[in-house]
Coordinates of N, CA and C in Angstrom, one line a residue:
X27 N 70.0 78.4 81.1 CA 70.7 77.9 79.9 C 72.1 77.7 80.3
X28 N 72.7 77.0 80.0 CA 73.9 76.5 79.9 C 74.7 77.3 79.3
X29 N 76.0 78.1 80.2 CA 76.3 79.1 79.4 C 78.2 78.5 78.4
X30 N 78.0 77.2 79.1 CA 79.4 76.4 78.1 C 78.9 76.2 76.7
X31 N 77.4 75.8 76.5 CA 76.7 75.3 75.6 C 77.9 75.1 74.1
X32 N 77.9 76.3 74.1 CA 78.6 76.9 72.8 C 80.1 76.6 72.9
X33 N 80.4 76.2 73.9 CA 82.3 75.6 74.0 C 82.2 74.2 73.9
X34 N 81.3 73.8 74.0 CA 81.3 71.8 74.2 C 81.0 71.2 75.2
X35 N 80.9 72.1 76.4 CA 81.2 71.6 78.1 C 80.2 71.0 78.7
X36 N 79.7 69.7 78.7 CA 78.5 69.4 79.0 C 78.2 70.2 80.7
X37 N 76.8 70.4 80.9 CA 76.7 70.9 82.3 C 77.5 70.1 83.1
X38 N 77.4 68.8 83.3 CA 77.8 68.0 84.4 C 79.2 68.7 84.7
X39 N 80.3 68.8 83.4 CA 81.9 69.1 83.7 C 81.9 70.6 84.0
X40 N 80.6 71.4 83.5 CA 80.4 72.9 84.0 C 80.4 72.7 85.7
X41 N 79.6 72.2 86.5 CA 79.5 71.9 87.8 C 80.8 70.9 88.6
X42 N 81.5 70.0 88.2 CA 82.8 70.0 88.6 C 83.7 70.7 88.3
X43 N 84.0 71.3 87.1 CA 84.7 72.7 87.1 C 84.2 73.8 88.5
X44 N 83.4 74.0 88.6 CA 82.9 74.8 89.6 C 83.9 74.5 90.7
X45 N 83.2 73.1 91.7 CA 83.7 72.6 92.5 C 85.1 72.3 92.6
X46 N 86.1 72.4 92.1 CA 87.4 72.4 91.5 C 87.7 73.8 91.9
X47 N 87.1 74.6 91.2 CA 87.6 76.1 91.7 C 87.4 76.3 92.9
X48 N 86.0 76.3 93.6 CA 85.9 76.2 94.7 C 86.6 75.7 96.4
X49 N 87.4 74.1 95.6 CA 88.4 74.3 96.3 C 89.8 74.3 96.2
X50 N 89.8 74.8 95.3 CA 91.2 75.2 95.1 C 91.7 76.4 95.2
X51 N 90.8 77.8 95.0 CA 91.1 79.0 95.5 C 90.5 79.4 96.6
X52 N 88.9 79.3 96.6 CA 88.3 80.1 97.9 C 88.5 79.3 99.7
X53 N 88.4 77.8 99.1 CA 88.4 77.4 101.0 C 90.3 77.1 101.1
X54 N 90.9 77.5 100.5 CA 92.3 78.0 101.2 C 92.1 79.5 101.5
X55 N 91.7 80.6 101.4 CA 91.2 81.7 101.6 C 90.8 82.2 102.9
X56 N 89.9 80.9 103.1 CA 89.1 80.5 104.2 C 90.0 80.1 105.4
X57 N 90.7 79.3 105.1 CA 91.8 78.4 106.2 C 93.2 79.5 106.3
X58 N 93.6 80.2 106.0 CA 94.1 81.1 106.1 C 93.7 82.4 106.9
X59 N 92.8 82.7 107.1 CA 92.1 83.8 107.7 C 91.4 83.2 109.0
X60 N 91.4 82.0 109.1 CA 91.0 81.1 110.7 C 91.7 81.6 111.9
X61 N 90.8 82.1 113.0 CA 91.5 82.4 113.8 C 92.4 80.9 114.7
X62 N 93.5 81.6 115.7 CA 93.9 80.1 115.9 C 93.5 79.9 117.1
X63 N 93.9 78.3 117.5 CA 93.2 77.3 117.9 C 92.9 77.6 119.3
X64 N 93.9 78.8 119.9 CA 94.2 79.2 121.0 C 93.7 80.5 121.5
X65 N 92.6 81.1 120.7 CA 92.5 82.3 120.3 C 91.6 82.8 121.7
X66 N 91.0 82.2 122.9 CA 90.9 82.7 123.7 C 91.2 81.7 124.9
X67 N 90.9 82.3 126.4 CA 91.7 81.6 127.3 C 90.7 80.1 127.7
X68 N 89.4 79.9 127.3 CA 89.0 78.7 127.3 C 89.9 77.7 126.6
X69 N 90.4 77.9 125.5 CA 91.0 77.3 124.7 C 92.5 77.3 124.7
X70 N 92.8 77.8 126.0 CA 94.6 78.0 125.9 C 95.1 76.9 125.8
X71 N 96.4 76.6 124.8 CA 96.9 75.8 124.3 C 98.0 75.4 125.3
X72 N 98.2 74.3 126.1 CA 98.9 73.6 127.4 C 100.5 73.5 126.7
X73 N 101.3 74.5 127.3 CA 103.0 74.8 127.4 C 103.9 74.0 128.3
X74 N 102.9 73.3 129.4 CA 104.1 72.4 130.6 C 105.6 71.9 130.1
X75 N 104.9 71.0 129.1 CA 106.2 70.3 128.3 C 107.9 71.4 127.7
X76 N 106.8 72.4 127.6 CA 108.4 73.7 127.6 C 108.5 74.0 128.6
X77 N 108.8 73.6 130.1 CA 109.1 74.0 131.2 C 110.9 73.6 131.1
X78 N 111.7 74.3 130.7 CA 112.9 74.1 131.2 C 113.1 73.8 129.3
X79 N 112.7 74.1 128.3 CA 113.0 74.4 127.2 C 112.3 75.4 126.0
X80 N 112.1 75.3 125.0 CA 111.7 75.9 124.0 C 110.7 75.3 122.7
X81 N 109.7 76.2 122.4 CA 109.0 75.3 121.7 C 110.2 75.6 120.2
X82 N 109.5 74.8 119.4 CA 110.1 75.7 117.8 C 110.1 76.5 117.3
X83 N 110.5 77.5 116.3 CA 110.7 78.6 115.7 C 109.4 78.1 115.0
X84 N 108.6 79.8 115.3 CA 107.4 80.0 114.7 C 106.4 79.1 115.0
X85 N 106.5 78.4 116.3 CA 105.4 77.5 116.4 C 104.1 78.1 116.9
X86 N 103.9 79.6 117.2 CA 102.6 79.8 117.5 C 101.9 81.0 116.8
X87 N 100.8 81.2 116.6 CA 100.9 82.5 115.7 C 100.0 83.7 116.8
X88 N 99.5 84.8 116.2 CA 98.5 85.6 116.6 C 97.9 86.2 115.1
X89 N 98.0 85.5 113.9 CA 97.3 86.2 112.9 C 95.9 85.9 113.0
X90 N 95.1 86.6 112.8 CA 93.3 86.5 113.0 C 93.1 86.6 114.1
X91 N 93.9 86.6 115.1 CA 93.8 86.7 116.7 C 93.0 87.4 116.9
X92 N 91.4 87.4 118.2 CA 90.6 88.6 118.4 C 91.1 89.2 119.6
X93 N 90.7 89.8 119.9 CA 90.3 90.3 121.5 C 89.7 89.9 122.4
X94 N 90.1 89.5 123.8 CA 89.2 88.9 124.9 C 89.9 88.8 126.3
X95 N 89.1 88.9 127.1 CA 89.7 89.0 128.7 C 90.2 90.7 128.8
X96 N 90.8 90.3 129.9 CA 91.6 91.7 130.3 C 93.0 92.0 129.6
X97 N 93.8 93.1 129.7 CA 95.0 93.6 128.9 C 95.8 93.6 130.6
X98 N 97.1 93.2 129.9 CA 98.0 93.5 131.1 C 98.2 94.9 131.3
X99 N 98.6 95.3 132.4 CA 99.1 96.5 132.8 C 100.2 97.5 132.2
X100 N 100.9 96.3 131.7 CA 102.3 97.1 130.8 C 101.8 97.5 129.5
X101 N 100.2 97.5 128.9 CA 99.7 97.2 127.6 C 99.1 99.0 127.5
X102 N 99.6 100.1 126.8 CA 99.0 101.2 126.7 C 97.0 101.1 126.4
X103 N 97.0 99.6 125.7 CA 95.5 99.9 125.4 C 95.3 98.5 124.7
X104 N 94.2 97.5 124.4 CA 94.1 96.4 124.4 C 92.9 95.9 125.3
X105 N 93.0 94.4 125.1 CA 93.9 93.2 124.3 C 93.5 93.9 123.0
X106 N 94.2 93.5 122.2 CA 94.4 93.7 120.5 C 94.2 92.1 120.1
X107 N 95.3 91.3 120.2 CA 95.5 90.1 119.3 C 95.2 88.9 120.0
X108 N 95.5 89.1 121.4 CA 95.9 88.1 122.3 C 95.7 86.7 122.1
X109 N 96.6 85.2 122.3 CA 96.4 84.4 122.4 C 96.9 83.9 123.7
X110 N 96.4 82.6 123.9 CA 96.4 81.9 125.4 C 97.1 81.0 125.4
X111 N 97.7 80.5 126.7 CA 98.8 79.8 126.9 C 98.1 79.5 128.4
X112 N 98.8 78.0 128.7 CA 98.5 77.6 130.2 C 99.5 76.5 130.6
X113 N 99.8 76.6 132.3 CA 100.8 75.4 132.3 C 100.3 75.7 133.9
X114 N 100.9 74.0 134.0 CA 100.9 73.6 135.5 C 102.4 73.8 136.1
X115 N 102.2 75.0 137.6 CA 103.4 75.4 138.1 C 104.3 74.1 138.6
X116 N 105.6 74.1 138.1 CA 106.1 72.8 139.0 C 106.5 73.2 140.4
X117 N 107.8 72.2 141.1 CA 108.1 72.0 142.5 C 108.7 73.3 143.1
X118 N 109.1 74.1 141.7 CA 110.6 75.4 142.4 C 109.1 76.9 142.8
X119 N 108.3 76.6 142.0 CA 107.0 77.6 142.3 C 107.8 79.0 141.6
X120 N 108.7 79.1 140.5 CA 109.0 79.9 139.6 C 108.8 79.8 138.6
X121 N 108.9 80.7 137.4 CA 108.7 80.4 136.6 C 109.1 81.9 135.6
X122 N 109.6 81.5 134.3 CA 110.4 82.6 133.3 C 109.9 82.2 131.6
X123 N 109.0 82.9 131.2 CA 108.4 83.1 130.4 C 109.1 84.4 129.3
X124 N 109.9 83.5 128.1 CA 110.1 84.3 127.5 C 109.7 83.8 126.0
X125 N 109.4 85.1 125.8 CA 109.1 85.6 124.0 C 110.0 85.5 123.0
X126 N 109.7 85.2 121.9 CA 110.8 85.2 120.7 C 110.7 85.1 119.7
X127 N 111.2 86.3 119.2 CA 110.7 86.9 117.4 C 111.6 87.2 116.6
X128 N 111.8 87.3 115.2 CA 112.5 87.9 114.6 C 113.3 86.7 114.1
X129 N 114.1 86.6 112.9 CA 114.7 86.0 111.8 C 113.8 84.7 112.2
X130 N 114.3 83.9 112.1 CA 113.7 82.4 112.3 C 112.8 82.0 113.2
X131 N 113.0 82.9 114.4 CA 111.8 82.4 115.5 C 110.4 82.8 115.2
X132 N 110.5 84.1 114.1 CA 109.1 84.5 114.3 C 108.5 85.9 113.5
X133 N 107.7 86.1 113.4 CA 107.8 87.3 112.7 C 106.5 88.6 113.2
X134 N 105.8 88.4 114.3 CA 105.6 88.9 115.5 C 106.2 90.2 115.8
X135 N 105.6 91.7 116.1 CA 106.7 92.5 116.2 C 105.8 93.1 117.4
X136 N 106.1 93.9 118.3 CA 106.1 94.9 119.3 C 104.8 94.1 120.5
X137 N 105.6 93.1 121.3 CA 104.6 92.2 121.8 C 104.6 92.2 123.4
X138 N 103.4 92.0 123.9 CA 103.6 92.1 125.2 C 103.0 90.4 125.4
X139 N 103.6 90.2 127.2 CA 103.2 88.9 127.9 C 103.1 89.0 129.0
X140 N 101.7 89.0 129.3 CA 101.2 89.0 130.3 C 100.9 87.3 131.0
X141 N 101.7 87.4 132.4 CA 101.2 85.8 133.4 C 99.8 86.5 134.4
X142 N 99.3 85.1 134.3 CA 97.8 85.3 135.3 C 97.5 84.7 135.5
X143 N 97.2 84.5 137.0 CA 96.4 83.1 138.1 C 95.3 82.7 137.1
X144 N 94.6 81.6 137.9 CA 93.6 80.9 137.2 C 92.1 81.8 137.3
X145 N 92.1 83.0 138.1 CA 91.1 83.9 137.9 C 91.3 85.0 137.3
X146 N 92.5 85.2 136.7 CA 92.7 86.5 136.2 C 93.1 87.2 136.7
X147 N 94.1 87.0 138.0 CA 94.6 88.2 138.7 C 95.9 88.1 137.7
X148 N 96.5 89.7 137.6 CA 98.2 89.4 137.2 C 98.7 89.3 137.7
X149 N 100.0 88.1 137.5 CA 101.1 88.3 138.4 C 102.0 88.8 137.6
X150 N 102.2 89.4 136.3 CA 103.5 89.8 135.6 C 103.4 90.4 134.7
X151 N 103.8 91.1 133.7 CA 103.5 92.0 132.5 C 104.8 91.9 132.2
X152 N 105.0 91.9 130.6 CA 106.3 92.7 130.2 C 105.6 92.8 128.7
X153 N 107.1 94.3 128.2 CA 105.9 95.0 127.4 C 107.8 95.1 126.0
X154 N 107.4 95.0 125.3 CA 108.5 95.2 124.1 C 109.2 96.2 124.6
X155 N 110.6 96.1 124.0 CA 111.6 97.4 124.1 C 112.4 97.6 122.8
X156 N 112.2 96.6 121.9 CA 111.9 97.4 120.2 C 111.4 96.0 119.8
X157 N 111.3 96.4 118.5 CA 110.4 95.6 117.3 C 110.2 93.9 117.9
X158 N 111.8 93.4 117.7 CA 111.5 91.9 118.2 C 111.6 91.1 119.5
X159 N 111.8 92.4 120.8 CA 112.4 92.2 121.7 C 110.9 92.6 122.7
X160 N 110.9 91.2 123.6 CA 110.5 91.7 124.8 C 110.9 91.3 126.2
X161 N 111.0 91.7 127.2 CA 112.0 90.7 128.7 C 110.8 89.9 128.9
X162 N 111.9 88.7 129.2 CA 111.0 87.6 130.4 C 110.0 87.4 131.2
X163 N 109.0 87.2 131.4 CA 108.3 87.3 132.3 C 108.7 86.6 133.6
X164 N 109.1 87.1 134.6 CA 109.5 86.5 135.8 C 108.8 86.1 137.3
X165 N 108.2 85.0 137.7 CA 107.9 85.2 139.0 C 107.9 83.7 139.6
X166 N 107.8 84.3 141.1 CA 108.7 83.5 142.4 C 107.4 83.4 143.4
X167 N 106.7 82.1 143.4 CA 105.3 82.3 144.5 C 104.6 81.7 144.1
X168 N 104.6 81.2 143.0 CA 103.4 80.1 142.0 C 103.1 78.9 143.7
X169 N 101.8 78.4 143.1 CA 101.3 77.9 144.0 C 101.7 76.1 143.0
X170 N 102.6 75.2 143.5 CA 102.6 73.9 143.1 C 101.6 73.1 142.0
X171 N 101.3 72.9 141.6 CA 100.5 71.8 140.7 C 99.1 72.6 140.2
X172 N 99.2 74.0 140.5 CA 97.7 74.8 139.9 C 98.4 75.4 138.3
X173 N 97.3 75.6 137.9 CA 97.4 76.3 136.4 C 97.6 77.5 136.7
X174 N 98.2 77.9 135.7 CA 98.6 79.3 135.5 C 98.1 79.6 133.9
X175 N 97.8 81.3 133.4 CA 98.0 81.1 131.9 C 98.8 82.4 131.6
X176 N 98.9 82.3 130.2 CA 99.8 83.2 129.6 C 99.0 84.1 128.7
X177 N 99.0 85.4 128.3 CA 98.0 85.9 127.2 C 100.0 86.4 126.4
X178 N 99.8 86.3 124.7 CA 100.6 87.0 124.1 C 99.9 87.8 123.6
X179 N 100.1 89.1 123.7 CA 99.3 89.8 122.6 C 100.8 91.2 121.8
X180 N 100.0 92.1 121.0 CA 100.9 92.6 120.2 C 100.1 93.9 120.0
X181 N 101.1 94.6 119.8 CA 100.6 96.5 119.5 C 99.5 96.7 118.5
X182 N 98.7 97.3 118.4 CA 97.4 97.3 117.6 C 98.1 98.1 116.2
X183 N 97.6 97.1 115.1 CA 98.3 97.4 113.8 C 98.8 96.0 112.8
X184 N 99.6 96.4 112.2 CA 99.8 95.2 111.2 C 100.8 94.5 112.0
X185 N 100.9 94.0 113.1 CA 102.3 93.5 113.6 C 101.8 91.7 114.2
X186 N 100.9 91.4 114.0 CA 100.4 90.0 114.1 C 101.8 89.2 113.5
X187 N 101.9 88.2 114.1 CA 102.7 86.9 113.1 C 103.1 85.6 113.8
X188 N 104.4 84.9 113.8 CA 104.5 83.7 114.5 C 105.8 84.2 115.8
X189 N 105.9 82.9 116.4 CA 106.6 83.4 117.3 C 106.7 81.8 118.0
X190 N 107.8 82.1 119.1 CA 108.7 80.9 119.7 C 108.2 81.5 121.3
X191 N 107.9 80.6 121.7 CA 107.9 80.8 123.9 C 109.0 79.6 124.2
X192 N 109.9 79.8 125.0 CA 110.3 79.5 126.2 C 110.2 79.4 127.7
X193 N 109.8 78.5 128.4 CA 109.8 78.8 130.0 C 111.1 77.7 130.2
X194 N 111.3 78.6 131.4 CA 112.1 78.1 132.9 C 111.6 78.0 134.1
X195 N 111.7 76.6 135.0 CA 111.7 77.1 136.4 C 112.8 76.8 137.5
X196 N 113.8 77.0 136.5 CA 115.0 77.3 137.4 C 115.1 79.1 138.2
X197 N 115.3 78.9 139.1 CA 115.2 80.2 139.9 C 116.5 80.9 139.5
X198 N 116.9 82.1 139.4 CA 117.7 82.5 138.3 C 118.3 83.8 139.5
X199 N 119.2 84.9 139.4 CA 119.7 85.9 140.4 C 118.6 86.9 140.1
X200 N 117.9 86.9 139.1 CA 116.8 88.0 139.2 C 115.9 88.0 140.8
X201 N 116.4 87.0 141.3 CA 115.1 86.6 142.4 C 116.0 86.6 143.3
X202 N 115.6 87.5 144.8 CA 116.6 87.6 145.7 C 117.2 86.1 146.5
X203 N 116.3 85.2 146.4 CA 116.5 83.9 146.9 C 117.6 83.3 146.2
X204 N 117.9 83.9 144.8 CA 119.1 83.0 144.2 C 120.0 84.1 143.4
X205 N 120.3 85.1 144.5 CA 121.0 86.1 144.9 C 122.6 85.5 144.6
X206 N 123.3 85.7 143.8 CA 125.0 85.7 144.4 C 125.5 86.4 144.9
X207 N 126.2 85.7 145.9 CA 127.1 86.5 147.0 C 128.2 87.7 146.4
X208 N 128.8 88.5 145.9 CA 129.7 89.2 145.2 C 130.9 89.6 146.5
X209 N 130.7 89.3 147.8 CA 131.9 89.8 148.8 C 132.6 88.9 149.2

């Protein structure tokens, strides 16, 4: 039985009322809770183009993020969130992978970033040193024109959110090859 009967509502406007609700509260519910697009390393989302700049504030997230692959070494326990990242090494065969959270870039807290060959070996770890801060990932040896990827992941807990990457492959004094002379 028709339970509008008694309000006036013919069934037909009872069943687009439905449909109306339906998408108006529950499949935004839905699309919100999606993990993202990047969410494991088949699907790492290609960074090349930030080679020597910065994506946007808040351009990538780890909310709904699962778990998958290996945890970097700097990671007490994990993967937790992790998302993927990949880029083709250019001509200098360095590369500076940094993180960025907090006011406008992101809202992301206690995050680690891990670099790794195309089989999964590490070549880098860095691990937060408070809330919005983590160092660069730094390394000097990349092999020319091969893929590399990136895992971001974050401390197990409520600390998921957005976040900004930067790379460089400017060779920088961290690296004894571009060492300043100080004598």
């Amino acid at each position: 039985m028709n339970q509008f009967k008694d309000c006036g509502i013919p069934y037909e406007m009872n069943r687009q009322l439905q449909i109306i609700f339906a998408v108006t509260f529950i499949l935004p519910v839905v699309v919100c809770y999606a993990q993202p697009a990047n969410d494991n390393k088949a699907s790492a989302t290609d960074i090349t183009a930030l080679i020597n700049g910065c994506s946007v504030d808040a351009a990538y997230t780890s909310v709904s993020a699962t778990a998958d692959e290996s945890k970097g070494s700097c990671m007490g326990s994990g993967p937790n969130y992790n998302t993927w990242f990949k880029f083709t090494a250019s001509a200098t065969g360095f590369i500076s992978i940094q993180f960025q959270s907090g006011g406008t870039a992101g809202t992301q807290r206690y995050t680690y970033v891990t670099l790794w060959d195309a089989s999964l070996v590490q070549l880098g770890c860095s691990a937060y040193s408070s809330q919005y801060v983590t160092s660069p990932v730094k390394y000097l040896g990349l092999t020319v024109g091969a893929t590399y990827y990136v895992s971001v992941d974050n401390l197990s807990g409520a600390y998921t959110g957005t976040f900004k990457l930067c790379l460089s492959d400017v060779i920088d004094f961290d690296c004894k090859v571009a060492a300043v002379d100080v004598t």
